[in-house]
mmCIF file with all atom_site columns, C-alpha atoms in Angstrom:
data_model
loop_
_atom_site.group_PDB
_atom_site.id
_atom_site.type_symbol
_atom_site.label_atom_id
_atom_site.label_alt_id
_atom_site.label_comp_id
_atom_site.label_asym_id
_atom_site.label_entity_id
_atom_site.label_seq_id
_atom_site.pdbx_PDB_ins_code
_atom_site.Cartn_x
_atom_site.Cartn_y
_atom_site.Cartn_z
_atom_site.occupancy
_atom_site.B_iso_or_equiv
_atom_site.pdbx_formal_charge
_atom_site.auth_seq_id
_atom_site.auth_comp_id
_atom_site.auth_asym_id
_atom_site.auth_atom_id
_atom_site.pdbx_PDB_model_num
ATOM 1   C CA . GLN A 1 1   ? 0.000  0.000  0.000   1.00 0.00 ? 1   GLN A CA 1
ATOM 2   C CA . VAL A 1 2   ? 1.387  3.377  -1.030  1.00 0.00 ? 2   VAL A CA 1
ATOM 3   C CA . ARG A 1 3   ? 1.442  6.056  1.618   1.00 0.00 ? 3   ARG A CA 1
ATOM 4   C CA . LEU A 1 4   ? 2.820  9.594  1.565   1.00 0.00 ? 4   LEU A CA 1
ATOM 5   C CA . VAL A 1 5   ? 3.163  11.540 4.804   1.00 0.00 ? 5   VAL A CA 1
ATOM 6   C CA . GLU A 1 6   ? 4.021  15.221 4.766   1.00 0.00 ? 6   GLU A CA 1
ATOM 7   C CA . SER A 1 7   ? 5.505  17.368 7.471   1.00 0.00 ? 7   SER A CA 1
ATOM 8   C CA . GLY A 1 8   ? 7.182  20.724 7.897   1.00 0.00 ? 8   GLY A CA 1
ATOM 9   C CA . GLY A 1 9   ? 4.596  23.364 7.093   1.00 0.00 ? 9   GLY A CA 1
ATOM 10  C CA . GLY A 1 10  ? 4.065  26.432 9.232   1.00 0.00 ? 10  GLY A CA 1
ATOM 11  C CA . SER A 1 11  ? 4.019  30.204 9.381   1.00 0.00 ? 11  SER A CA 1
ATOM 12  C CA . VAL A 1 12  ? 6.957  32.454 8.568   1.00 0.00 ? 12  VAL A CA 1
ATOM 13  C CA . GLN A 1 13  ? 7.593  36.069 7.730   1.00 0.00 ? 13  GLN A CA 1
ATOM 14  C CA . ALA A 1 14  ? 8.543  37.152 4.242   1.00 0.00 ? 14  ALA A CA 1
ATOM 15  C CA . GLY A 1 15  ? 12.133 36.274 3.498   1.00 0.00 ? 15  GLY A CA 1
ATOM 16  C CA . GLY A 1 16  ? 12.054 33.266 5.787   1.00 0.00 ? 16  GLY A CA 1
ATOM 17  C CA . SER A 1 17  ? 12.605 29.598 5.020   1.00 0.00 ? 17  SER A CA 1
ATOM 18  C CA . LEU A 1 18  ? 10.820 26.302 5.524   1.00 0.00 ? 18  LEU A CA 1
ATOM 19  C CA . THR A 1 19  ? 11.559 22.727 4.551   1.00 0.00 ? 19  THR A CA 1
ATOM 20  C CA . LEU A 1 20  ? 8.761  20.323 3.715   1.00 0.00 ? 20  LEU A CA 1
ATOM 21  C CA . SER A 1 21  ? 9.270  16.559 3.928   1.00 0.00 ? 21  SER A CA 1
ATOM 22  C CA . CYS A 1 22  ? 7.368  13.764 2.229   1.00 0.00 ? 22  CYS A CA 1
ATOM 23  C CA . ALA A 1 23  ? 8.051  10.304 3.610   1.00 0.00 ? 23  ALA A CA 1
ATOM 24  C CA . THR A 1 24  ? 6.971  7.425  1.388   1.00 0.00 ? 24  THR A CA 1
ATOM 25  C CA . THR A 1 25  ? 6.127  3.773  1.859   1.00 0.00 ? 25  THR A CA 1
ATOM 26  C CA . GLY A 1 26  ? 5.051  1.183  -0.678  1.00 0.00 ? 26  GLY A CA 1
ATOM 27  C CA . LEU A 1 27  ? 6.881  2.722  -3.642  1.00 0.00 ? 27  LEU A CA 1
ATOM 28  C CA . ALA A 1 28  ? 9.893  1.581  -5.614  1.00 0.00 ? 28  ALA A CA 1
ATOM 29  C CA . PHE A 1 29  ? 11.646 4.713  -4.454  1.00 0.00 ? 29  PHE A CA 1
ATOM 30  C CA . ASN A 1 30  ? 14.643 4.304  -6.769  1.00 0.00 ? 30  ASN A CA 1
ATOM 31  C CA . SER A 1 31  ? 12.451 4.980  -9.815  1.00 0.00 ? 31  SER A CA 1
ATOM 32  C CA . VAL A 1 32  ? 9.430  7.143  -9.105  1.00 0.00 ? 32  VAL A CA 1
ATOM 33  C CA . CYS A 1 33  ? 8.264  10.595 -10.111 1.00 0.00 ? 33  CYS A CA 1
ATOM 34  C CA . MET A 1 34  ? 7.753  12.797 -7.053  1.00 0.00 ? 34  MET A CA 1
ATOM 35  C CA . GLY A 1 35  ? 6.193  16.221 -7.169  1.00 0.00 ? 35  GLY A CA 1
ATOM 36  C CA . TRP A 1 36  ? 5.274  19.125 -4.964  1.00 0.00 ? 36  TRP A CA 1
ATOM 37  C CA . PHE A 1 37  ? 2.097  21.058 -5.712  1.00 0.00 ? 37  PHE A CA 1
ATOM 38  C CA . ARG A 1 38  ? 0.336  23.940 -4.035  1.00 0.00 ? 38  ARG A CA 1
ATOM 39  C CA . GLN A 1 39  ? -3.074 25.539 -3.971  1.00 0.00 ? 39  GLN A CA 1
ATOM 40  C CA . GLY A 1 40  ? -3.479 29.036 -2.620  1.00 0.00 ? 40  GLY A CA 1
ATOM 41  C CA . PRO A 1 41  ? -6.724 30.725 -1.552  1.00 0.00 ? 41  PRO A CA 1
ATOM 42  C CA . GLY A 1 42  ? -8.931 31.173 -4.594  1.00 0.00 ? 42  GLY A CA 1
ATOM 43  C CA . LYS A 1 43  ? -6.291 29.749 -6.920  1.00 0.00 ? 43  LYS A CA 1
ATOM 44  C CA . GLU A 1 44  ? -5.961 26.618 -8.977  1.00 0.00 ? 44  GLU A CA 1
ATOM 45  C CA . ARG A 1 45  ? -3.514 23.925 -7.954  1.00 0.00 ? 45  ARG A CA 1
ATOM 46  C CA . GLU A 1 46  ? -0.106 24.440 -9.525  1.00 0.00 ? 46  GLU A CA 1
ATOM 47  C CA . GLY A 1 47  ? 2.992  22.334 -9.833  1.00 0.00 ? 47  GLY A CA 1
ATOM 48  C CA . VAL A 1 48  ? 5.957  23.685 -7.915  1.00 0.00 ? 48  VAL A CA 1
ATOM 49  C CA . ALA A 1 49  ? 8.745  21.150 -8.375  1.00 0.00 ? 49  ALA A CA 1
ATOM 50  C CA . ALA A 1 50  ? 9.229  17.607 -9.600  1.00 0.00 ? 50  ALA A CA 1
ATOM 51  C CA . ILE A 1 51  ? 11.991 15.051 -9.443  1.00 0.00 ? 51  ILE A CA 1
ATOM 52  C CA . HIS A 1 52  ? 12.401 11.576 -10.860 1.00 0.00 ? 52  HIS A CA 1
ATOM 53  C CA . THR A 1 53  ? 14.248 9.627  -8.212  1.00 0.00 ? 53  THR A CA 1
ATOM 54  C CA . SER A 1 54  ? 16.363 7.841  -10.833 1.00 0.00 ? 54  SER A CA 1
ATOM 55  C CA . GLY A 1 55  ? 18.208 11.147 -10.979 1.00 0.00 ? 55  GLY A CA 1
ATOM 56  C CA . SER A 1 56  ? 17.334 12.023 -14.539 1.00 0.00 ? 56  SER A CA 1
ATOM 57  C CA . THR A 1 57  ? 14.657 14.714 -14.163 1.00 0.00 ? 57  THR A CA 1
ATOM 58  C CA . LEU A 1 58  ? 14.406 17.901 -12.145 1.00 0.00 ? 58  LEU A CA 1
ATOM 59  C CA . LYS A 1 59  ? 11.835 20.609 -12.849 1.00 0.00 ? 59  LYS A CA 1
ATOM 60  C CA . TYR A 1 60  ? 10.694 23.834 -11.199 1.00 0.00 ? 60  TYR A CA 1
ATOM 61  C CA . ALA A 1 61  ? 7.919  26.311 -11.789 1.00 0.00 ? 61  ALA A CA 1
ATOM 62  C CA . ASP A 1 62  ? 9.235  29.685 -12.939 1.00 0.00 ? 62  ASP A CA 1
ATOM 63  C CA . SER A 1 63  ? 7.726  31.313 -9.855  1.00 0.00 ? 63  SER A CA 1
ATOM 64  C CA . VAL A 1 64  ? 10.009 29.367 -7.506  1.00 0.00 ? 64  VAL A CA 1
ATOM 65  C CA . LYS A 1 65  ? 13.214 28.920 -9.511  1.00 0.00 ? 65  LYS A CA 1
ATOM 66  C CA . GLY A 1 66  ? 16.216 30.035 -7.513  1.00 0.00 ? 66  GLY A CA 1
ATOM 67  C CA . ARG A 1 67  ? 14.261 29.963 -4.251  1.00 0.00 ? 67  ARG A CA 1
ATOM 68  C CA . PHE A 1 68  ? 12.982 26.386 -3.881  1.00 0.00 ? 68  PHE A CA 1
ATOM 69  C CA . THR A 1 69  ? 14.993 23.169 -4.072  1.00 0.00 ? 69  THR A CA 1
ATOM 70  C CA . ILE A 1 70  ? 13.594 19.661 -4.377  1.00 0.00 ? 70  ILE A CA 1
ATOM 71  C CA . SER A 1 71  ? 15.788 16.810 -3.188  1.00 0.00 ? 71  SER A CA 1
ATOM 72  C CA . GLN A 1 72  ? 15.637 13.172 -2.163  1.00 0.00 ? 72  GLN A CA 1
ATOM 73  C CA . ASP A 1 73  ? 17.084 10.871 0.478   1.00 0.00 ? 73  ASP A CA 1
ATOM 74  C CA . ASN A 1 74  ? 16.963 7.319  -0.820  1.00 0.00 ? 74  ASN A CA 1
ATOM 75  C CA . ALA A 1 75  ? 17.844 5.780  2.545   1.00 0.00 ? 75  ALA A CA 1
ATOM 76  C CA . LYS A 1 76  ? 14.883 7.544  4.173   1.00 0.00 ? 76  LYS A CA 1
ATOM 77  C CA . ARG A 1 77  ? 12.641 7.159  1.108   1.00 0.00 ? 77  ARG A CA 1
ATOM 78  C CA . THR A 1 78  ? 11.846 10.826 1.537   1.00 0.00 ? 78  THR A CA 1
ATOM 79  C CA . VAL A 1 79  ? 11.572 13.840 -0.748  1.00 0.00 ? 79  VAL A CA 1
ATOM 80  C CA . TYR A 1 80  ? 12.154 17.361 0.508   1.00 0.00 ? 80  TYR A CA 1
ATOM 81  C CA . LEU A 1 81  ? 11.213 20.845 -0.623  1.00 0.00 ? 81  LEU A CA 1
ATOM 82  C CA . GLN A 1 82  ? 13.558 23.487 0.742   1.00 0.00 ? 82  GLN A CA 1
ATOM 83  C CA . MET A 1 83  ? 11.879 26.869 0.415   1.00 0.00 ? 83  MET A CA 1
ATOM 84  C CA . ASN A 1 84  ? 13.949 30.018 0.822   1.00 0.00 ? 84  ASN A CA 1
ATOM 85  C CA . ASN A 1 85  ? 13.075 33.694 0.558   1.00 0.00 ? 85  ASN A CA 1
ATOM 86  C CA . LEU A 1 86  ? 9.410  32.904 1.020   1.00 0.00 ? 86  LEU A CA 1
ATOM 87  C CA . GLN A 1 87  ? 6.941  35.571 -0.061  1.00 0.00 ? 87  GLN A CA 1
ATOM 88  C CA . PRO A 1 88  ? 3.263  36.139 0.784   1.00 0.00 ? 88  PRO A CA 1
ATOM 89  C CA . GLU A 1 89  ? 2.287  34.801 -2.639  1.00 0.00 ? 89  GLU A CA 1
ATOM 90  C CA . ASP A 1 90  ? 3.781  31.440 -1.625  1.00 0.00 ? 90  ASP A CA 1
ATOM 91  C CA . THR A 1 91  ? 1.015  31.056 0.956   1.00 0.00 ? 91  THR A CA 1
ATOM 92  C CA . ALA A 1 92  ? -0.831 27.866 0.075   1.00 0.00 ? 92  ALA A CA 1
ATOM 93  C CA . MET A 1 93  ? -1.608 24.310 1.004   1.00 0.00 ? 93  MET A CA 1
ATOM 94  C CA . TYR A 1 94  ? 1.308  22.250 -0.240  1.00 0.00 ? 94  TYR A CA 1
ATOM 95  C CA . TYR A 1 95  ? 0.892  18.673 -1.405  1.00 0.00 ? 95  TYR A CA 1
ATOM 96  C CA . CYS A 1 96  ? 3.394  15.935 -2.114  1.00 0.00 ? 96  CYS A CA 1
ATOM 97  C CA . ALA A 1 97  ? 2.494  13.509 -4.882  1.00 0.00 ? 97  ALA A CA 1
ATOM 98  C CA . ALA A 1 98  ? 3.930  10.417 -6.531  1.00 0.00 ? 98  ALA A CA 1
ATOM 99  C CA . ASP A 1 99  ? 3.473  8.259  -9.578  1.00 0.00 ? 99  ASP A CA 1
ATOM 100 C CA . SER A 1 100 ? 5.591  5.188  -10.169 1.00 0.00 ? 100 SER A CA 1
ATOM 101 C CA . SER A 1 101 ? 4.295  4.792  -13.726 1.00 0.00 ? 101 SER A CA 1
ATOM 102 C CA . LEU A 1 102 ? 5.792  8.039  -15.005 1.00 0.00 ? 102 LEU A CA 1
ATOM 103 C CA . PHE A 1 103 ? 9.058  7.642  -16.866 1.00 0.00 ? 103 PHE A CA 1
ATOM 104 C CA . PRO A 1 104 ? 11.652 10.397 -16.428 1.00 0.00 ? 104 PRO A CA 1
ATOM 105 C CA . ALA A 1 105 ? 10.574 12.147 -19.627 1.00 0.00 ? 105 ALA A CA 1
ATOM 106 C CA . GLY A 1 106 ? 6.986  12.310 -18.381 1.00 0.00 ? 106 GLY A CA 1
ATOM 107 C CA . CYS A 1 107 ? 7.801  13.482 -14.869 1.00 0.00 ? 107 CYS A CA 1
ATOM 108 C CA . GLY A 1 108 ? 6.725  17.091 -14.635 1.00 0.00 ? 108 GLY A CA 1
ATOM 109 C CA . LEU A 1 109 ? 4.475  19.680 -13.079 1.00 0.00 ? 109 LEU A CA 1
ATOM 110 C CA . LEU A 1 110 ? 1.076  18.557 -14.352 1.00 0.00 ? 110 LEU A CA 1
ATOM 111 C CA . SER A 1 111 ? -0.992 17.109 -11.525 1.00 0.00 ? 111 SER A CA 1
ATOM 112 C CA . GLU A 1 112 ? -2.874 14.736 -13.823 1.00 0.00 ? 112 GLU A CA 1
ATOM 113 C CA . GLY A 1 113 ? 0.183  12.505 -13.999 1.00 0.00 ? 113 GLY A CA 1
ATOM 114 C CA . PHE A 1 114 ? 0.206  11.720 -10.287 1.00 0.00 ? 114 PHE A CA 1
ATOM 115 C CA . ASN A 1 115 ? -2.037 9.157  -8.640  1.00 0.00 ? 115 ASN A CA 1
ATOM 116 C CA . TYR A 1 116 ? -0.790 9.158  -5.043  1.00 0.00 ? 116 TYR A CA 1
ATOM 117 C CA . TRP A 1 117 ? -1.204 12.252 -2.869  1.00 0.00 ? 117 TRP A CA 1
ATOM 118 C CA . ALA A 1 118 ? -0.293 13.231 0.669   1.00 0.00 ? 118 ALA A CA 1
ATOM 119 C CA . GLN A 1 119 ? -2.653 14.964 3.055   1.00 0.00 ? 119 GLN A CA 1
ATOM 120 C CA . GLY A 1 120 ? -1.267 18.465 2.507   1.00 0.00 ? 120 GLY A CA 1
ATOM 121 C CA . THR A 1 121 ? 0.495  20.904 4.794   1.00 0.00 ? 121 THR A CA 1
ATOM 122 C CA . GLN A 1 122 ? -0.227 24.607 5.176   1.00 0.00 ? 122 GLN A CA 1
ATOM 123 C CA . VAL A 1 123 ? 2.430  27.215 4.499   1.00 0.00 ? 123 VAL A CA 1
ATOM 124 C CA . THR A 1 124 ? 1.583  30.787 5.487   1.00 0.00 ? 124 THR A CA 1
ATOM 125 C CA . VAL A 1 125 ? 3.890  33.696 4.731   1.00 0.00 ? 125 VAL A CA 1
ATOM 126 C CA . SER A 1 126 ? 3.184  37.071 6.275   1.00 0.00 ? 126 SER A CA 1
ATOM 127 C CA . SER A 1 127 ? 4.512  40.382 5.012   1.00 0.00 ? 127 SER A CA 1
#
């Protein structure tokens, strides 16, 4: 059974940092597409970052390039999202997602490609 468990959300002031974690079970972690998505108040869900754990794909939304970093720890079967220089527009519910059927070329920021989702964690950035 696949399970994704998120942690690490919270409230920070603009310019601050947070790291989100997504611990996985039930996946072949050495070859899976993992993504981070967010949905802000009154906004559609958007892809933030994606990584194929084989090491061949790494993608970021333009809005977070240079500020957010997605990474993996194979021993812990965990994916991280390091978020620096957070801004009020980053306020959203953040979701970790996975799909073991996506090959590296198909691993990206479109939510339709992911069939396993975590519960979500709130990130609030105040000005």
